[in-house]
C-alpha cells in the first residue's frame, strides 16, 4: 500500500514539474518572437494640398422649371443655402439670406433693387388671386422683409418694412412708405395705405408714420445692402469644382 502511494505521488510531482517547464518554454518563445519581429508600418493617407472639401448633400440653389430659369443680378447676394425655383428675378443690389425659399413654380416672383429677403422666409405665388389682382409676388425697391415671413401673391410697393414672422396672403397690398409690425397677418385682399403703421392678427391700423420714420425705411435697406457686400466678397463668382474634375481625369490617365 505504501509503495503504491509513493508511486502515485511521484507521478503527480513529475507531471507538475513537466507542465511548469512547458509553460516557461512557451512564454520564453513568445517573448523572443515579440522582440525580434519588426512591427508593420501603419498606412497613412496624406491628403493633397489642393484638395477641396465639398458638401454632397445635393441641395441646388438655382432650380429651373421647364422654360423658366431664375435670374440673379451680378451684384445681388444670394446665400449658398437659398432655393430659387422657376420664375424668380433678383434685381441689382438686393439680397436673399440664409434658408430662404423663393418658389416661382406657378407665377412670377420679383425682388426689386436694394431690397432684402431675410433668413427662412418663404415667398410663393399662386396661379390666380381670388381678389382679381395680379397673382405674382412683387417686392419693389428698398423693401425689408423680416426673417421667417411668408409672402404669397402679394404686392409690396417701394420703401416698406415687413416685420419678421409676418404673413401676407393672396392679393394683399402694402403701399409705399408703410410698416407692418412683426408677427402680423395681412388677410387676402387687404390694403395698407401709404405712410401707415399696421399690426396684429388680422392686421389693423395703428397710427400714421412720422416723416422721420419714413426717411429711415430706405436707410435700413441700404444698410443691409452694405452688410450683404461683406458676405458677397467671401464667395467666388465661379465654382472651383473644376479642380476635382481635373484631378479625377488625371487619376484615369486622361489628358487635361
PDB file of C-alpha atoms in Angstrom:
ATOM      1  CA  UNK A   1       0.000   0.000   0.000  1.00  0.00           C
ATOM      2  CA  UNK A   2       2.767   2.421   0.944  1.00  0.00           C
ATOM      3  CA  UNK A   3       4.649   1.544  -2.240  1.00  0.00           C
ATOM      4  CA  UNK A   4       1.635   2.344  -4.451  1.00  0.00           C
ATOM      5  CA  UNK A   5       1.060   5.684  -2.717  1.00  0.00           C
ATOM      6  CA  UNK A   6       4.697   6.626  -3.257  1.00  0.00           C
ATOM      7  CA  UNK A   7       4.411   5.814  -6.959  1.00  0.00           C
ATOM      8  CA  UNK A   8       1.261   7.971  -7.358  1.00  0.00           C
ATOM      9  CA  UNK A   9       2.767  10.974  -5.577  1.00  0.00           C
ATOM     10  CA  UNK A  10       5.940  10.661  -7.665  1.00  0.00           C
ATOM     11  CA  UNK A  11       3.884  10.685 -10.890  1.00  0.00           C
ATOM     12  CA  UNK A  12       1.991  13.812  -9.798  1.00  0.00           C
ATOM     13  CA  UNK A  13       5.194  15.658  -8.903  1.00  0.00           C
ATOM     14  CA  UNK A  14       6.740  14.691 -12.250  1.00  0.00           C
ATOM     15  CA  UNK A  15       3.658  15.863 -14.249  1.00  0.00           C
ATOM     16  CA  UNK A  16       3.531  19.176 -12.342  1.00  0.00           C
ATOM     17  CA  UNK A  17       7.211  19.844 -12.981  1.00  0.00           C
ATOM     18  CA  UNK A  18       6.883  18.995 -16.669  1.00  0.00           C
ATOM     19  CA  UNK A  19       3.821  21.286 -17.087  1.00  0.00           C
ATOM     20  CA  UNK A  20       5.692  24.184 -15.463  1.00  0.00           C
ATOM     21  CA  UNK A  21       8.633  23.613 -17.789  1.00  0.00           C
ATOM     22  CA  UNK A  22       6.318  23.609 -20.813  1.00  0.00           C
ATOM     23  CA  UNK A  23       4.675  26.883 -19.734  1.00  0.00           C
ATOM     24  CA  UNK A  24       8.038  28.552 -19.217  1.00  0.00           C
ATOM     25  CA  UNK A  25       9.230  27.323 -22.622  1.00  0.00           C
ATOM     26  CA  UNK A  26       6.215  28.806 -24.498  1.00  0.00           C
ATOM     27  CA  UNK A  27       6.418  32.058 -22.530  1.00  0.00           C
ATOM     28  CA  UNK A  28      10.078  32.424 -23.462  1.00  0.00           C
ATOM     29  CA  UNK A  29       9.274  31.691 -27.122  1.00  0.00           C
ATOM     30  CA  UNK A  30       6.512  34.364 -27.126  1.00  0.00           C
ATOM     31  CA  UNK A  31       8.866  36.967 -25.659  1.00  0.00           C
ATOM     32  CA  UNK A  32      11.534  36.139 -28.235  1.00  0.00           C
ATOM     33  CA  UNK A  33       9.102  36.460 -31.135  1.00  0.00           C
ATOM     34  CA  UNK A  34       7.734  39.768 -29.829  1.00  0.00           C
ATOM     35  CA  UNK A  35      11.202  41.273 -29.511  1.00  0.00           C
ATOM     36  CA  UNK A  36      12.561  40.056 -32.841  1.00  0.00           C
ATOM     37  CA  UNK A  37       9.507  40.686 -35.077  1.00  0.00           C
ATOM     38  CA  UNK A  38       9.517  44.108 -36.729  1.00  0.00           C
ATOM     39  CA  UNK A  39       6.224  45.991 -36.348  1.00  0.00           C
ATOM     40  CA  UNK A  40       4.261  46.576 -39.536  1.00  0.00           C
ATOM     41  CA  UNK A  41       4.148  50.252 -40.540  1.00  0.00           C
ATOM     42  CA  UNK A  42       0.700  51.835 -40.351  1.00  0.00           C
ATOM     43  CA  UNK A  43      -0.582  53.086 -43.676  1.00  0.00           C
ATOM     44  CA  UNK A  44      -1.281  56.816 -43.571  1.00  0.00           C
ATOM     45  CA  UNK A  45      -3.090  58.724 -46.306  1.00  0.00           C
ATOM     46  CA  UNK A  46      -1.762  62.219 -46.778  1.00  0.00           C
ATOM     47  CA  UNK A  47      -4.425  64.500 -48.302  1.00  0.00           C
ATOM     48  CA  UNK A  48      -3.404  66.522 -51.292  1.00  0.00           C
ATOM     49  CA  UNK A  49      -2.776  70.210 -50.522  1.00  0.00           C
ATOM     50  CA  UNK A  50      -5.039  71.299 -53.396  1.00  0.00           C
ATOM     51  CA  UNK A  51      -7.958  69.130 -52.289  1.00  0.00           C
ATOM     52  CA  UNK A  52     -11.245  70.946 -51.879  1.00  0.00           C
ATOM     53  CA  UNK A  53     -13.741  69.698 -49.304  1.00  0.00           C
ATOM     54  CA  UNK A  54     -17.225  69.502 -50.745  1.00  0.00           C
ATOM     55  CA  UNK A  55     -20.655  69.129 -49.228  1.00  0.00           C
ATOM     56  CA  UNK A  56     -22.513  66.454 -51.217  1.00  0.00           C
ATOM     57  CA  UNK A  57     -25.963  66.836 -49.677  1.00  0.00           C
ATOM     58  CA  UNK A  58     -27.283  67.684 -53.121  1.00  0.00           C
ATOM     59  CA  UNK A  59     -29.122  70.930 -52.412  1.00  0.00           C
ATOM     60  CA  UNK A  60     -29.366  73.112 -55.509  1.00  0.00           C
ATOM     61  CA  UNK A  61     -29.533  76.863 -55.268  1.00  0.00           C
ATOM     62  CA  UNK A  62     -30.922  77.520 -58.765  1.00  0.00           C
ATOM     63  CA  UNK A  63     -33.714  75.198 -59.915  1.00  0.00           C
ATOM     64  CA  UNK A  64     -35.000  75.721 -63.471  1.00  0.00           C
ATOM     65  CA  UNK A  65     -38.547  74.579 -64.145  1.00  0.00           C
ATOM     66  CA  UNK A  66     -39.292  73.942 -67.811  1.00  0.00           C
ATOM     67  CA  UNK A  67     -38.508  77.105 -69.724  1.00  0.00           C
ATOM     68  CA  UNK A  68     -38.232  79.207 -66.570  1.00  0.00           C
ATOM     69  CA  UNK A  69     -34.792  79.863 -65.120  1.00  0.00           C
ATOM     70  CA  UNK A  70     -34.241  82.057 -62.036  1.00  0.00           C
ATOM     71  CA  UNK A  71     -32.383  85.270 -62.852  1.00  0.00           C
ATOM     72  CA  UNK A  72     -29.943  86.784 -60.361  1.00  0.00           C
ATOM     73  CA  UNK A  73     -28.178  90.106 -60.931  1.00  0.00           C
ATOM     74  CA  UNK A  74     -24.398  90.195 -60.869  1.00  0.00           C
ATOM     75  CA  UNK A  75     -24.147  92.258 -57.686  1.00  0.00           C
ATOM     76  CA  UNK A  76     -27.062  90.604 -55.856  1.00  0.00           C
ATOM     77  CA  UNK A  77     -26.186  88.455 -52.870  1.00  0.00           C
ATOM     78  CA  UNK A  78     -27.913  85.080 -52.621  1.00  0.00           C
ATOM     79  CA  UNK A  79     -26.796  82.899 -49.707  1.00  0.00           C
ATOM     80  CA  UNK A  80     -25.497  79.398 -50.544  1.00  0.00           C
ATOM     81  CA  UNK A  81     -28.435  77.542 -48.955  1.00  0.00           C
ATOM     82  CA  UNK A  82     -31.159  79.644 -50.584  1.00  0.00           C
ATOM     83  CA  UNK A  83     -33.506  77.943 -53.061  1.00  0.00           C
ATOM     84  CA  UNK A  84     -34.677  79.837 -56.139  1.00  0.00           C
ATOM     85  CA  UNK A  85     -37.069  77.909 -58.347  1.00  0.00           C
ATOM     86  CA  UNK A  86     -38.818  78.854 -61.567  1.00  0.00           C
ATOM     87  CA  UNK A  87     -39.893  82.408 -62.406  1.00  0.00           C
ATOM     88  CA  UNK A  88     -37.740  84.281 -59.895  1.00  0.00           C
ATOM     89  CA  UNK A  89     -35.905  87.538 -60.589  1.00  0.00           C
ATOM     90  CA  UNK A  90     -33.483  89.051 -58.086  1.00  0.00           C
ATOM     91  CA  UNK A  91     -32.502  92.559 -59.124  1.00  0.00           C
ATOM     92  CA  UNK A  92     -29.355  94.616 -58.552  1.00  0.00           C
ATOM     93  CA  UNK A  93     -28.239  95.334 -55.009  1.00  0.00           C
ATOM     94  CA  UNK A  94     -30.805  93.023 -53.450  1.00  0.00           C
ATOM     95  CA  UNK A  95     -30.035  90.181 -51.072  1.00  0.00           C
ATOM     96  CA  UNK A  96     -31.664  86.883 -50.166  1.00  0.00           C
ATOM     97  CA  UNK A  97     -30.404  85.490 -46.879  1.00  0.00           C
ATOM     98  CA  UNK A  98     -29.780  82.026 -45.472  1.00  0.00           C
ATOM     99  CA  UNK A  99     -32.517  79.424 -45.694  1.00  0.00           C
ATOM    100  CA  UNK A 100     -34.993  81.489 -47.706  1.00  0.00           C
ATOM    101  CA  UNK A 101     -37.104  79.776 -50.379  1.00  0.00           C
ATOM    102  CA  UNK A 102     -38.472  81.663 -53.392  1.00  0.00           C
ATOM    103  CA  UNK A 103     -40.733  79.281 -55.276  1.00  0.00           C
ATOM    104  CA  UNK A 104     -41.891  80.678 -58.584  1.00  0.00           C
ATOM    105  CA  UNK A 105     -43.348  77.478 -59.969  1.00  0.00           C
ATOM    106  CA  UNK A 106     -46.842  78.893 -60.513  1.00  0.00           C
ATOM    107  CA  UNK A 107     -46.246  82.601 -61.081  1.00  0.00           C
ATOM    108  CA  UNK A 108     -43.591  85.303 -61.063  1.00  0.00           C
ATOM    109  CA  UNK A 109     -41.611  86.447 -58.031  1.00  0.00           C
ATOM    110  CA  UNK A 110     -39.610  89.680 -58.201  1.00  0.00           C
ATOM    111  CA  UNK A 111     -37.187  91.076 -55.620  1.00  0.00           C
ATOM    112  CA  UNK A 112     -36.530  94.713 -56.520  1.00  0.00           C
ATOM    113  CA  UNK A 113     -33.478  96.937 -56.354  1.00  0.00           C
ATOM    114  CA  UNK A 114     -31.753  97.139 -52.936  1.00  0.00           C
ATOM    115  CA  UNK A 115     -34.419  95.013 -51.246  1.00  0.00           C
ATOM    116  CA  UNK A 116     -33.716  92.136 -48.903  1.00  0.00           C
ATOM    117  CA  UNK A 117     -35.464  88.896 -48.009  1.00  0.00           C
ATOM    118  CA  UNK A 118     -34.082  87.737 -44.704  1.00  0.00           C
ATOM    119  CA  UNK A 119     -33.498  84.328 -43.119  1.00  0.00           C
ATOM    120  CA  UNK A 120     -36.020  81.474 -43.509  1.00  0.00           C
ATOM    121  CA  UNK A 121     -38.556  83.477 -45.496  1.00  0.00           C
ATOM    122  CA  UNK A 122     -40.883  81.661 -47.869  1.00  0.00           C
ATOM    123  CA  UNK A 123     -42.086  83.525 -50.963  1.00  0.00           C
ATOM    124  CA  UNK A 124     -44.629  81.874 -53.225  1.00  0.00           C
ATOM    125  CA  UNK A 125     -47.125  82.851 -55.917  1.00  0.00           C
ATOM    126  CA  UNK A 126     -50.465  81.278 -56.841  1.00  0.00           C
ATOM    127  CA  UNK A 127     -51.957  80.697 -60.275  1.00  0.00           C
ATOM    128  CA  UNK A 128     -54.566  83.386 -59.711  1.00  0.00           C
ATOM    129  CA  UNK A 129     -55.771  85.663 -56.945  1.00  0.00           C
ATOM    130  CA  UNK A 130     -59.326  85.469 -55.558  1.00  0.00           C
ATOM    131  CA  UNK A 131     -59.437  89.278 -55.467  1.00  0.00           C
ATOM    132  CA  UNK A 132     -58.768  89.594 -59.193  1.00  0.00           C
ATOM    133  CA  UNK A 133     -55.479  91.391 -58.531  1.00  0.00           C
ATOM    134  CA  UNK A 134     -52.236  90.157 -60.104  1.00  0.00           C
ATOM    135  CA  UNK A 135     -51.218  86.819 -58.614  1.00  0.00           C
ATOM    136  CA  UNK A 136     -47.493  87.397 -58.945  1.00  0.00           C
ATOM    137  CA  UNK A 137     -45.449  88.329 -55.889  1.00  0.00           C
ATOM    138  CA  UNK A 138     -43.761  91.716 -56.236  1.00  0.00           C
ATOM    139  CA  UNK A 139     -41.244  93.064 -53.732  1.00  0.00           C
ATOM    140  CA  UNK A 140     -40.338  96.516 -55.006  1.00  0.00           C
ATOM    141  CA  UNK A 141     -37.190  98.554 -54.301  1.00  0.00           C
ATOM    142  CA  UNK A 142     -35.860  99.403 -50.824  1.00  0.00           C
ATOM    143  CA  UNK A 143     -38.070  96.826 -49.096  1.00  0.00           C
ATOM    144  CA  UNK A 144     -37.015  94.918 -45.995  1.00  0.00           C
ATOM    145  CA  UNK A 145     -38.749  91.572 -45.387  1.00  0.00           C
ATOM    146  CA  UNK A 146     -38.048  90.293 -41.880  1.00  0.00           C
ATOM    147  CA  UNK A 147     -36.961  86.758 -41.079  1.00  0.00           C
ATOM    148  CA  UNK A 148     -39.439  83.839 -41.060  1.00  0.00           C
ATOM    149  CA  UNK A 149     -42.043  85.758 -43.051  1.00  0.00           C
ATOM    150  CA  UNK A 150     -44.456  84.168 -45.530  1.00  0.00           C
ATOM    151  CA  UNK A 151     -45.423  86.043 -48.683  1.00  0.00           C
ATOM    152  CA  UNK A 152     -47.912  84.652 -51.176  1.00  0.00           C
ATOM    153  CA  UNK A 153     -49.151  86.507 -54.276  1.00  0.00           C
ATOM    154  CA  UNK A 154     -48.836  89.898 -52.607  1.00  0.00           C
ATOM    155  CA  UNK A 155     -47.520  93.293 -53.722  1.00  0.00           C
ATOM    156  CA  UNK A 156     -45.143  95.394 -51.630  1.00  0.00           C
ATOM    157  CA  UNK A 157     -44.510  98.859 -53.020  1.00  0.00           C
ATOM    158  CA  UNK A 158     -41.199 100.770 -52.622  1.00  0.00           C
ATOM    159  CA  UNK A 159     -39.748 101.668 -49.213  1.00  0.00           C
ATOM    160  CA  UNK A 160     -41.642  99.343 -46.880  1.00  0.00           C
ATOM    161  CA  UNK A 161     -40.743  97.215 -43.879  1.00  0.00           C
ATOM    162  CA  UNK A 162     -42.347  93.832 -43.248  1.00  0.00           C
ATOM    163  CA  UNK A 163     -41.690  92.691 -39.684  1.00  0.00           C
ATOM    164  CA  UNK A 164     -40.390  89.207 -39.012  1.00  0.00           C
ATOM    165  CA  UNK A 165     -42.812  86.272 -38.691  1.00  0.00           C
ATOM    166  CA  UNK A 166     -45.402  88.158 -40.753  1.00  0.00           C
ATOM    167  CA  UNK A 167     -47.828  86.561 -43.204  1.00  0.00           C
ATOM    168  CA  UNK A 168     -49.117  88.308 -46.319  1.00  0.00           C
ATOM    169  CA  UNK A 169     -51.876  86.409 -48.105  1.00  0.00           C
ATOM    170  CA  UNK A 170     -53.118  86.423 -51.709  1.00  0.00           C
ATOM    171  CA  UNK A 171     -53.928  89.817 -53.196  1.00  0.00           C
ATOM    172  CA  UNK A 172     -52.724  91.824 -50.207  1.00  0.00           C
ATOM    173  CA  UNK A 173     -51.127  95.195 -50.936  1.00  0.00           C
ATOM    174  CA  UNK A 174     -48.655  97.231 -48.905  1.00  0.00           C
ATOM    175  CA  UNK A 175     -48.385 100.733 -50.309  1.00  0.00           C
ATOM    176  CA  UNK A 176     -45.217 102.809 -50.333  1.00  0.00           C
ATOM    177  CA  UNK A 177     -43.551 104.024 -47.097  1.00  0.00           C
ATOM    178  CA  UNK A 178     -45.539 101.708 -44.818  1.00  0.00           C
ATOM    179  CA  UNK A 179     -44.580  99.370 -41.991  1.00  0.00           C
ATOM    180  CA  UNK A 180     -46.168  96.070 -40.961  1.00  0.00           C
ATOM    181  CA  UNK A 181     -45.336  95.054 -37.401  1.00  0.00           C
ATOM    182  CA  UNK A 182     -43.696  91.733 -36.562  1.00  0.00           C
ATOM    183  CA  UNK A 183     -45.987  88.719 -36.244  1.00  0.00           C
ATOM    184  CA  UNK A 184     -48.808  90.331 -38.218  1.00  0.00           C
ATOM    185  CA  UNK A 185     -51.174  88.597 -40.636  1.00  0.00           C
ATOM    186  CA  UNK A 186     -52.470  90.519 -43.635  1.00  0.00           C
ATOM    187  CA  UNK A 187     -55.617  88.749 -44.928  1.00  0.00           C
ATOM    188  CA  UNK A 188     -56.343  88.245 -48.647  1.00  0.00           C
ATOM    189  CA  UNK A 189     -57.163  91.455 -50.477  1.00  0.00           C
ATOM    190  CA  UNK A 190     -56.286  93.723 -47.527  1.00  0.00           C
ATOM    191  CA  UNK A 191     -54.543  97.025 -48.337  1.00  0.00           C
ATOM    192  CA  UNK A 192     -52.211  99.039 -46.145  1.00  0.00           C
ATOM    193  CA  UNK A 193     -52.381 102.701 -47.236  1.00  0.00           C
ATOM    194  CA  UNK A 194     -49.234 104.733 -47.749  1.00  0.00           C
ATOM    195  CA  UNK A 195     -47.463 106.135 -44.698  1.00  0.00           C
ATOM    196  CA  UNK A 196     -49.213 103.994 -42.078  1.00  0.00           C
ATOM    197  CA  UNK A 197     -48.205 101.503 -39.405  1.00  0.00           C
ATOM    198  CA  UNK A 198     -50.288  98.320 -39.198  1.00  0.00           C
ATOM    199  CA  UNK A 199     -50.063  95.275 -36.973  1.00  0.00           C
ATOM    200  CA  UNK A 200     -51.904  92.388 -35.366  1.00  0.00           C
ATOM    201  CA  UNK A 201     -53.754  89.273 -36.477  1.00  0.00           C
ATOM    202  CA  UNK A 202     -55.580  90.245 -38.593  1.00  0.00           C
ATOM    203  CA  UNK A 203     -53.582  93.391 -39.262  1.00  0.00           C
ATOM    204  CA  UNK A 204     -55.259  96.702 -38.316  1.00  0.00           C
ATOM    205  CA  UNK A 205     -54.371 100.362 -38.494  1.00  0.00           C
ATOM    206  CA  UNK A 206     -52.277 101.554 -35.542  1.00  0.00           C
ATOM    207  CA  UNK A 207     -51.089 105.074 -36.404  1.00  0.00           C
ATOM    208  CA  UNK A 208     -49.634 107.293 -39.098  1.00  0.00           C
ATOM    209  CA  UNK A 209     -45.864 107.255 -39.512  1.00  0.00           C
ATOM    210  CA  UNK A 210     -43.882 110.402 -38.893  1.00  0.00           C
ATOM    211  CA  UNK A 211     -41.705 111.971 -41.558  1.00  0.00           C
ATOM    212  CA  UNK A 212     -38.560 110.849 -39.717  1.00  0.00           C
ATOM    213  CA  UNK A 213     -39.765 107.233 -39.641  1.00  0.00           C
ATOM    214  CA  UNK A 214     -40.495 107.163 -43.358  1.00  0.00           C
ATOM    215  CA  UNK A 215     -36.990 108.510 -44.066  1.00  0.00           C
ATOM    216  CA  UNK A 216     -35.443 105.686 -42.045  1.00  0.00           C
ATOM    217  CA  UNK A 217     -37.077 102.941 -44.149  1.00  0.00           C
ATOM    218  CA  UNK A 218     -34.765 103.173 -47.206  1.00  0.00           C
ATOM    219  CA  UNK A 219     -31.759 103.714 -44.926  1.00  0.00           C
ATOM    220  CA  UNK A 220     -32.376 100.307 -43.359  1.00  0.00           C
ATOM    221  CA  UNK A 221     -32.453  98.657 -46.782  1.00  0.00           C
ATOM    222  CA  UNK A 222     -29.213 100.384 -47.790  1.00  0.00           C
ATOM    223  CA  UNK A 223     -27.520  99.316 -44.541  1.00  0.00           C
ATOM    224  CA  UNK A 224     -28.467  95.676 -45.155  1.00  0.00           C
ATOM    225  CA  UNK A 225     -27.229  96.027 -48.738  1.00  0.00           C
ATOM    226  CA  UNK A 226     -23.823  97.155 -47.445  1.00  0.00           C
ATOM    227  CA  UNK A 227     -23.773  94.253 -44.994  1.00  0.00           C
ATOM    228  CA  UNK A 228     -24.509  91.787 -47.773  1.00  0.00           C
ATOM    229  CA  UNK A 229     -21.448  93.107 -49.598  1.00  0.00           C
ATOM    230  CA  UNK A 230     -19.239  91.761 -46.813  1.00  0.00           C
ATOM    231  CA  UNK A 231     -20.806  88.317 -47.263  1.00  0.00           C
ATOM    232  CA  UNK A 232     -20.657  88.537 -51.045  1.00  0.00           C
ATOM    233  CA  UNK A 233     -16.888  89.112 -51.013  1.00  0.00           C
ATOM    234  CA  UNK A 234     -16.383  85.770 -49.225  1.00  0.00           C
ATOM    235  CA  UNK A 235     -17.663  83.723 -52.166  1.00  0.00           C
ATOM    236  CA  UNK A 236     -16.012  83.177 -55.526  1.00  0.00           C
ATOM    237  CA  UNK A 237     -18.071  84.246 -58.540  1.00  0.00           C
ATOM    238  CA  UNK A 238     -17.456  80.871 -60.181  1.00  0.00           C
ATOM    239  CA  UNK A 239     -17.289  77.374 -58.770  1.00  0.00           C
ATOM    240  CA  UNK A 240     -13.974  75.562 -58.173  1.00  0.00           C
ATOM    241  CA  UNK A 241     -15.368  72.111 -58.923  1.00  0.00           C
ATOM    242  CA  UNK A 242     -13.110  72.014 -61.991  1.00  0.00           C
ATOM    243  CA  UNK A 243     -10.198  71.226 -59.646  1.00  0.00           C
ATOM    244  CA  UNK A 244     -11.857  67.961 -58.617  1.00  0.00           C
ATOM    245  CA  UNK A 245     -12.724  67.153 -62.246  1.00  0.00           C
ATOM    246  CA  UNK A 246      -9.133  67.660 -63.391  1.00  0.00           C
ATOM    247  CA  UNK A 247      -7.820  65.549 -60.539  1.00  0.00           C
ATOM    248  CA  UNK A 248     -10.250  62.745 -61.393  1.00  0.00           C
ATOM    249  CA  UNK A 249      -9.239  62.831 -65.079  1.00  0.00           C
ATOM    250  CA  UNK A 250      -5.565  62.628 -64.146  1.00  0.00           C
ATOM    251  CA  UNK A 251      -6.232  59.581 -61.970  1.00  0.00           C
ATOM    252  CA  UNK A 252      -7.788  57.864 -65.010  1.00  0.00           C
ATOM    253  CA  UNK A 253      -4.912  58.857 -67.272  1.00  0.00           C
ATOM    254  CA  UNK A 254      -6.986  61.298 -69.299  1.00  0.00           C
ATOM    255  CA  UNK A 255      -5.126  64.330 -70.608  1.00  0.00           C
ATOM    256  CA  UNK A 256      -6.439  67.565 -69.153  1.00  0.00           C
TER     257      UNK A 256
END
